[in-house]
Short mmCIF file of C-alpha atoms in Angstrom, two decimals:
data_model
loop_
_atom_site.label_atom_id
_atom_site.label_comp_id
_atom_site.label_asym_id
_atom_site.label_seq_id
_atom_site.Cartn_x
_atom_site.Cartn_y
_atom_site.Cartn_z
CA UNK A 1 12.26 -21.11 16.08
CA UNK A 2 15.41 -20.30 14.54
CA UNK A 3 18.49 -18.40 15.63
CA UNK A 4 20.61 -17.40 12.65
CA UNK A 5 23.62 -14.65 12.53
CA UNK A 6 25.35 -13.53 9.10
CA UNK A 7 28.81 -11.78 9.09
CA UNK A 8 29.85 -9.57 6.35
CA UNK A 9 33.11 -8.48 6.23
CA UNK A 10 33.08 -5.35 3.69
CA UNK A 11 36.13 -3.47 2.69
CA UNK A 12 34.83 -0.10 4.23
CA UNK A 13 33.08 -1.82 7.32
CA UNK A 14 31.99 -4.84 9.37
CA UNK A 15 28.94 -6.10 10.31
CA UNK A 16 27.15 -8.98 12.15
CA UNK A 17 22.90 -9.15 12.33
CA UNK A 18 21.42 -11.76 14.33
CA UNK A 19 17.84 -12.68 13.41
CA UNK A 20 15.26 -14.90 15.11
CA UNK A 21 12.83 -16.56 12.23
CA UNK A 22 10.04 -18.07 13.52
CA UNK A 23 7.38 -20.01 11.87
CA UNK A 24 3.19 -18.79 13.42
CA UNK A 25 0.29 -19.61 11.54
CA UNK A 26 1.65 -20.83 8.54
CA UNK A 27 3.62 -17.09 8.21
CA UNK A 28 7.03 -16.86 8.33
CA UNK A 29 8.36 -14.28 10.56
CA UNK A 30 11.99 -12.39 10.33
CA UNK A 31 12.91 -10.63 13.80
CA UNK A 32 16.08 -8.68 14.14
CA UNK A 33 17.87 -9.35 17.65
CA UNK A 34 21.02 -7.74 17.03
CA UNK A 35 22.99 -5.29 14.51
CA UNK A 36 26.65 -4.44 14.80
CA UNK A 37 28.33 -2.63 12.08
CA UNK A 38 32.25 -1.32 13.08
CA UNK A 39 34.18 0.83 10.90
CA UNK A 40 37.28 -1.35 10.17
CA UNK A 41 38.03 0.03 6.67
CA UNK A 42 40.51 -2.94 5.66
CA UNK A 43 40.43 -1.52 2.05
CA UNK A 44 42.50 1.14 3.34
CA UNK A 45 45.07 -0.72 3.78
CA UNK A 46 44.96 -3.32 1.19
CA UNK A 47 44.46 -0.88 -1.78
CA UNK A 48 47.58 0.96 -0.75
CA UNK A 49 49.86 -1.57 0.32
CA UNK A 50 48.67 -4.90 -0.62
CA UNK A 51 47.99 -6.09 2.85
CA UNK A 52 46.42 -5.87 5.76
CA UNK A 53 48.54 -3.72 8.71
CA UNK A 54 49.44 -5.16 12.34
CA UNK A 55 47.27 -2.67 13.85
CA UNK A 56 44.54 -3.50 11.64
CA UNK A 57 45.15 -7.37 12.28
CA UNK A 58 44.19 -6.94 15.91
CA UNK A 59 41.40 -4.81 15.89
CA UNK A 60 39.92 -7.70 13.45
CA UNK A 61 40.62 -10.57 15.44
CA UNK A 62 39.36 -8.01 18.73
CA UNK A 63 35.60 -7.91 16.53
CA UNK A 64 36.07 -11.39 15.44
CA UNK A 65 36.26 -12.67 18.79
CA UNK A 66 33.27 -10.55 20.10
CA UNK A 67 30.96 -11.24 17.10
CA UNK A 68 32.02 -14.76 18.44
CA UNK A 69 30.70 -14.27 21.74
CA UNK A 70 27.88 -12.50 20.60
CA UNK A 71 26.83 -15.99 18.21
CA UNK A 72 27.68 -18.04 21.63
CA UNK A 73 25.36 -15.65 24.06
CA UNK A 74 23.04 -15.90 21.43
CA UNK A 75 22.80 -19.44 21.18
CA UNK A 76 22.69 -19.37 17.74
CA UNK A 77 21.31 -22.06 15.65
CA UNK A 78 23.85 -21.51 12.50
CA UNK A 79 25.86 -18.99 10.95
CA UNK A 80 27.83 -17.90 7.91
CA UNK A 81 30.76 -15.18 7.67
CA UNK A 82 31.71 -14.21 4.22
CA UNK A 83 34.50 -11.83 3.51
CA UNK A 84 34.64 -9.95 0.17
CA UNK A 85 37.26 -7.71 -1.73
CA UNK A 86 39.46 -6.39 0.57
CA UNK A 87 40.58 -10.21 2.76
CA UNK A 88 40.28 -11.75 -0.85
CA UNK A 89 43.33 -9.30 -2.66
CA UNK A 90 45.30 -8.96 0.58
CA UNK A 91 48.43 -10.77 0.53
CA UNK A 92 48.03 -11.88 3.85
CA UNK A 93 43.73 -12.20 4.12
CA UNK A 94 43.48 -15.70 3.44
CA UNK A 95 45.94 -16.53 6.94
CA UNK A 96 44.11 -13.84 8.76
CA UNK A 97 40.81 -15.80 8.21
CA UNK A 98 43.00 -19.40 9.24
CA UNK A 99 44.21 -17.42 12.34
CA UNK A 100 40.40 -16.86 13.23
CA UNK A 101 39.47 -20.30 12.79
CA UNK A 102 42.56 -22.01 14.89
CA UNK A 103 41.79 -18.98 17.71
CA UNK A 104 38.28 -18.61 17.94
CA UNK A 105 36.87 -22.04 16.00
CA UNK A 106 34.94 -19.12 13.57
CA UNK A 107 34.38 -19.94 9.77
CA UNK A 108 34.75 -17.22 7.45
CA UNK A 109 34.71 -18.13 3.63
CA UNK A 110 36.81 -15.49 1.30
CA UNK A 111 34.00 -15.16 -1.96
CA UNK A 112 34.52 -13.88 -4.88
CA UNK A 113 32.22 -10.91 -6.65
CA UNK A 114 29.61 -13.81 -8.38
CA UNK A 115 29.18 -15.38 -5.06
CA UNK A 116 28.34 -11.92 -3.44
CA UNK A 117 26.60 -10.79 -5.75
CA UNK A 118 23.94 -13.89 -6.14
CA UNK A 119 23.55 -13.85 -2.01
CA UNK A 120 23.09 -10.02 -2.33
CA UNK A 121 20.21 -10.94 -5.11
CA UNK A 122 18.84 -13.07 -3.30
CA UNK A 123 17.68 -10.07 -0.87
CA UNK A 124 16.13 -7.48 -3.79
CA UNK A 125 13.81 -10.76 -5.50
CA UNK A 126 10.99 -9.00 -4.05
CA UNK A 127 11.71 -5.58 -5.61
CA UNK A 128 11.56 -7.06 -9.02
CA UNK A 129 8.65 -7.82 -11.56
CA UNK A 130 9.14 -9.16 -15.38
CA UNK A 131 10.42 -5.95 -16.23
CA UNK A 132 14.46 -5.07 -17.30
CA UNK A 133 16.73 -4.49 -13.94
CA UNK A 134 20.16 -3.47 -13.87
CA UNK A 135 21.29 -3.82 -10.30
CA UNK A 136 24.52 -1.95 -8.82
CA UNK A 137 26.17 -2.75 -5.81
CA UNK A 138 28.80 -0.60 -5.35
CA UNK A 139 30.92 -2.21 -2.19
CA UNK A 140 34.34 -0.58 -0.93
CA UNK A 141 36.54 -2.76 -3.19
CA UNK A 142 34.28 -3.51 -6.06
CA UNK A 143 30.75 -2.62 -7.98
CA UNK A 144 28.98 -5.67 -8.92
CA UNK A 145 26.35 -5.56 -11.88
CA UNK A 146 23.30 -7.56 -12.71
CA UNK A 147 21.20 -7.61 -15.20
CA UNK A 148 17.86 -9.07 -15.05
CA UNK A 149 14.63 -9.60 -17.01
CA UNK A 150 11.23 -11.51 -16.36
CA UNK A 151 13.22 -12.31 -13.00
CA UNK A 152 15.48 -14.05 -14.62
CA UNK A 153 19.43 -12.97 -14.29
CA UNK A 154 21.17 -12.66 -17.95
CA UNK A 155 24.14 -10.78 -17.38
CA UNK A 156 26.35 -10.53 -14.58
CA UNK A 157 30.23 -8.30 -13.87
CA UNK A 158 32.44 -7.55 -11.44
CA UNK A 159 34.92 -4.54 -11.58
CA UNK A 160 37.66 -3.18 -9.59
CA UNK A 161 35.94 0.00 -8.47
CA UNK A 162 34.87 0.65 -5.24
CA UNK A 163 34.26 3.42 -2.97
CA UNK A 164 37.22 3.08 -0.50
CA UNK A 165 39.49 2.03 -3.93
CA UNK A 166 38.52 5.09 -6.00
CA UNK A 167 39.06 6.92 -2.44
CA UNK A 168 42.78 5.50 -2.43
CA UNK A 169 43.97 5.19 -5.57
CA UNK A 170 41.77 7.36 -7.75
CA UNK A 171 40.36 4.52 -9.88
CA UNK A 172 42.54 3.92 -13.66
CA UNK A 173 40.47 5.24 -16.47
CA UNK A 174 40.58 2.43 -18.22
CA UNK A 175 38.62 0.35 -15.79
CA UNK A 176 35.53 3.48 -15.95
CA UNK A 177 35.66 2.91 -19.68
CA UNK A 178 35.65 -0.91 -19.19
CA UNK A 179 32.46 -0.38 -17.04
CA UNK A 180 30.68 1.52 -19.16
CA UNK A 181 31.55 -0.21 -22.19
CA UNK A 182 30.29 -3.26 -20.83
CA UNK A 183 27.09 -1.55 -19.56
CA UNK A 184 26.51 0.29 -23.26
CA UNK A 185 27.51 -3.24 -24.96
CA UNK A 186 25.50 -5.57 -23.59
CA UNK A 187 23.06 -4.41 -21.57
CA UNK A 188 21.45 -1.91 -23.55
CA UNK A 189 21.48 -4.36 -25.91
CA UNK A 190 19.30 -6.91 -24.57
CA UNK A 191 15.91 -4.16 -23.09
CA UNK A 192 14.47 -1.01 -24.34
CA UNK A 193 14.13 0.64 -20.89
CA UNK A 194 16.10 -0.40 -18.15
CA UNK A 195 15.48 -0.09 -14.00
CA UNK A 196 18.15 0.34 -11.93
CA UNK A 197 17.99 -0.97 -8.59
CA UNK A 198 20.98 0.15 -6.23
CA UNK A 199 22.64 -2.07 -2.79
CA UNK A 200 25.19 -0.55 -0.92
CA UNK A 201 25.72 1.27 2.59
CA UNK A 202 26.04 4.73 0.66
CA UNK A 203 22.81 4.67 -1.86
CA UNK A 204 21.25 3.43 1.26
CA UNK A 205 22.25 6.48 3.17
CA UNK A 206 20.99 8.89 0.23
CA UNK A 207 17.87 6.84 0.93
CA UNK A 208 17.54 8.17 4.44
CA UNK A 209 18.44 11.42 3.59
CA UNK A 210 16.09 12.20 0.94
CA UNK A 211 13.05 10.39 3.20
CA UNK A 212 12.29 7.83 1.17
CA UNK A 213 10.70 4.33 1.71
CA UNK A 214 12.82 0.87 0.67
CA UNK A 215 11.87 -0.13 -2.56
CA UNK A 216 10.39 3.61 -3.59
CA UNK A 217 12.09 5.30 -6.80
CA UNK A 218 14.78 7.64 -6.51
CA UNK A 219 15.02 10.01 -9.27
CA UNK A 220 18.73 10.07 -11.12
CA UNK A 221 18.23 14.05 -10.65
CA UNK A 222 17.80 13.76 -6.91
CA UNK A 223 20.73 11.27 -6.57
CA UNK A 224 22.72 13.77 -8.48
CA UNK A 225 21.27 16.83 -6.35
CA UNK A 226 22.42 15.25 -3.14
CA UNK A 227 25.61 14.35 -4.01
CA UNK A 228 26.24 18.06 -4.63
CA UNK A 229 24.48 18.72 -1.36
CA UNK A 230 26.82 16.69 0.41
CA UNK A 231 30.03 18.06 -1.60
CA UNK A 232 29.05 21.44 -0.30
CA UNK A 233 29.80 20.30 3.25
CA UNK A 234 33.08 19.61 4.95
CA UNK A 235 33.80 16.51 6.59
CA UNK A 236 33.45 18.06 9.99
CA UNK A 237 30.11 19.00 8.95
CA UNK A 238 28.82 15.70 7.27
CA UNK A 239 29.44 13.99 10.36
CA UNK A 240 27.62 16.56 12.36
CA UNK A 241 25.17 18.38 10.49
CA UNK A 242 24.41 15.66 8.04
CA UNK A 243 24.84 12.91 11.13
CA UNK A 244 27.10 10.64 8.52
CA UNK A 245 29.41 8.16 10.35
CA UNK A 246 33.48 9.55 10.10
CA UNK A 247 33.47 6.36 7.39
CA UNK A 248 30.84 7.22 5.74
CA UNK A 249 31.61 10.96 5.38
CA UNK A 250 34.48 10.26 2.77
CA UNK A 251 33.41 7.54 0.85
CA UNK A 252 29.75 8.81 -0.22
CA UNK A 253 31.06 10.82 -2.98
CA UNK A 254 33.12 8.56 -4.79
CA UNK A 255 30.18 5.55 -4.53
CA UNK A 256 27.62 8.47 -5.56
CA UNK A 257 29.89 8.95 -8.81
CA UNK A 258 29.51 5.05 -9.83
CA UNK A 259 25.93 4.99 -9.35
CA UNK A 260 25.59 7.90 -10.84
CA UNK A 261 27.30 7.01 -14.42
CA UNK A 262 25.56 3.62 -14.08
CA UNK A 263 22.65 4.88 -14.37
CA UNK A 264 23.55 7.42 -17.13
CA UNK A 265 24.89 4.40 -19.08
CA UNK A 266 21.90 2.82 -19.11
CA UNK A 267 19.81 5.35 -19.28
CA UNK A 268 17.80 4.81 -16.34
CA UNK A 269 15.88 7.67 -15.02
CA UNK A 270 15.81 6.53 -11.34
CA UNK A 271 17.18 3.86 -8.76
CA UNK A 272 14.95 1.77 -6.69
CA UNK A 273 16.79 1.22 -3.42
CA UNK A 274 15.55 -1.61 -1.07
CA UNK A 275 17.80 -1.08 1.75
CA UNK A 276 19.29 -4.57 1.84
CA UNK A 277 22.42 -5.86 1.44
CA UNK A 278 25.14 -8.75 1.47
CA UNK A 279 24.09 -9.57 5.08
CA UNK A 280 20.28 -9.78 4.05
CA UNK A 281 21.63 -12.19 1.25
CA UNK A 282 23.37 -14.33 4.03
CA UNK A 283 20.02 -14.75 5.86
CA UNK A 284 18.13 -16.22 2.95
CA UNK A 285 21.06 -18.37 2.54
CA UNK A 286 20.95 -19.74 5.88
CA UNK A 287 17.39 -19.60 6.16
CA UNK A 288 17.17 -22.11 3.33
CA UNK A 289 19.44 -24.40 4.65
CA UNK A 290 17.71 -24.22 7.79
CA UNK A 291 14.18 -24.01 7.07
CA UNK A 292 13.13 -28.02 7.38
CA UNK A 293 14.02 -27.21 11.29
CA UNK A 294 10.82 -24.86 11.45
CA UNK A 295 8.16 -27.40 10.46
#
């Protein structure tokens, strides 16, 4: 038996999942034992200022130092904390993530958008076949894009737009036309038809609301009918009627709008969403480097 915990420190959010994998009859077996996702939008601040406030300095080393306790009650067998956009631009990320490890003896490593995206792809492997995927994972600091075919990745970008970013600062035009240049340029170049296959905490939630299973199609139409479902609502209400977290209730239109063109772009007529994310991608990671222990 293994006990494995992966932290993902998002610009919008933070989570830790804690997973027992255990190896019975030859099958291996993924159990969740713990989720904990807090709304610590650090891109808020970094975005705007460049850095990451006092205020929200102690709330991080607060959920640091309980995700620590957490990994200790847990007797956890390994771990891995990786932060992404937000700790990685902020002037002062990389000494908040020193300060963690001098106070509370917790590794976090600061990756860039190719490192998140290949643990990320790691996770949606079994949504793929030999067909043409473009896959968008739109994050709060950044959308990373991946193109694959016959399971094999070809193409790979990272841009400055990202949900709590375009929230912020109202993404530069330049950078849209940079995205979809790229998109129109090469990838379009390289398949006839293209699938799109979307990661992310907001296509996720679209997911839930429309009722539909991970890895089932979601038409571009319905994506597009939802987000002006959701635009017809007022905060107060997406949080109540449409149960979306205070963090969530802001942010889902400006993600919508990136998958949205993405998918124009490439002229895909739906997005397969498998419900997993960076944190999913930590677990294979550590699962692999863990996985002589089970035999």
């Amino acid at each position: 038996m293994l006990k494995l915990a992966a932290i993902d420190i998002g610009s919008n959010a933070i989570r830790i999942q804690l997973t027992r994998v255990t190896l019975y009859e030859g099958k291996i077996t993924f159990k969740r034992l713990e989720y904990v996702r807090f709304p610590l939008r650090l891109g808020q601040d970094v975005f705007t200022t460049g850095r990451i406030s006092e205020q929200s300095k102690v709330k991080f080393l607060k959920l640091m130092h309980a995700f620590k306790i957490l990994i200790d009650l847990y007797e956890v067998d390994d771990y891995m904390g990786c932060a992404t956009s937000a700790i990685r631009e902020a002037e002062n990320g990389r000494y908040l993530i020193e300060q963690v490890k001098a106070e509370l003896d917790l590794e976090i490593e600061i990756i860039d958008g190719d490192r998140e995206a290949d643990m990320i792809n790691k996770a949606i492997f079994p949504y793929m076949d030999d067909k043409s995927y473009l896959h968008i994972d739109v994050g709060g600091g950044s959308t990373e894009f991946n193109f694959y075919r016959n399971n094999i990745k070809l193409l790979s970008k990272s841009f400055k737009i990202g949900s709590v970013r375009h929230l912020e600062t109202n993404s530069s035009h330049h950078l849209w036309y940079e995205m979809q240049n790229w998109i129109e340029q090469k990838v379009i170049q390289k398949s006839v038809k293209i699938h799109a296959i979307g990661t992310g905490g907001n296509i996720n939630k679209v997911q839930d609301l429309v009722n539909k299973k991970a890895g089932k199609p979601i038409s571009m139409k319905k994506v597009v009918e939802m987000q002006n479902y959701i635009k017809g609502f007022s905060m107060e209400e997406r949080i109540n009627k449409l149960q979306l977290n205070p963090d969530r209730a802001d942010v889902i239109i400006p993600a919508l709008d990136i998958y949205i063109n993405a998918m124009k772009w490439s002229k895909s007529p739906s997005i397969i969403v498998p419900d997993s994310g960076l944190k999913d991608g930590i677990m294979q990671v550590l699962y692999e480097r863990n996985k002589e222990i089970l035999k």
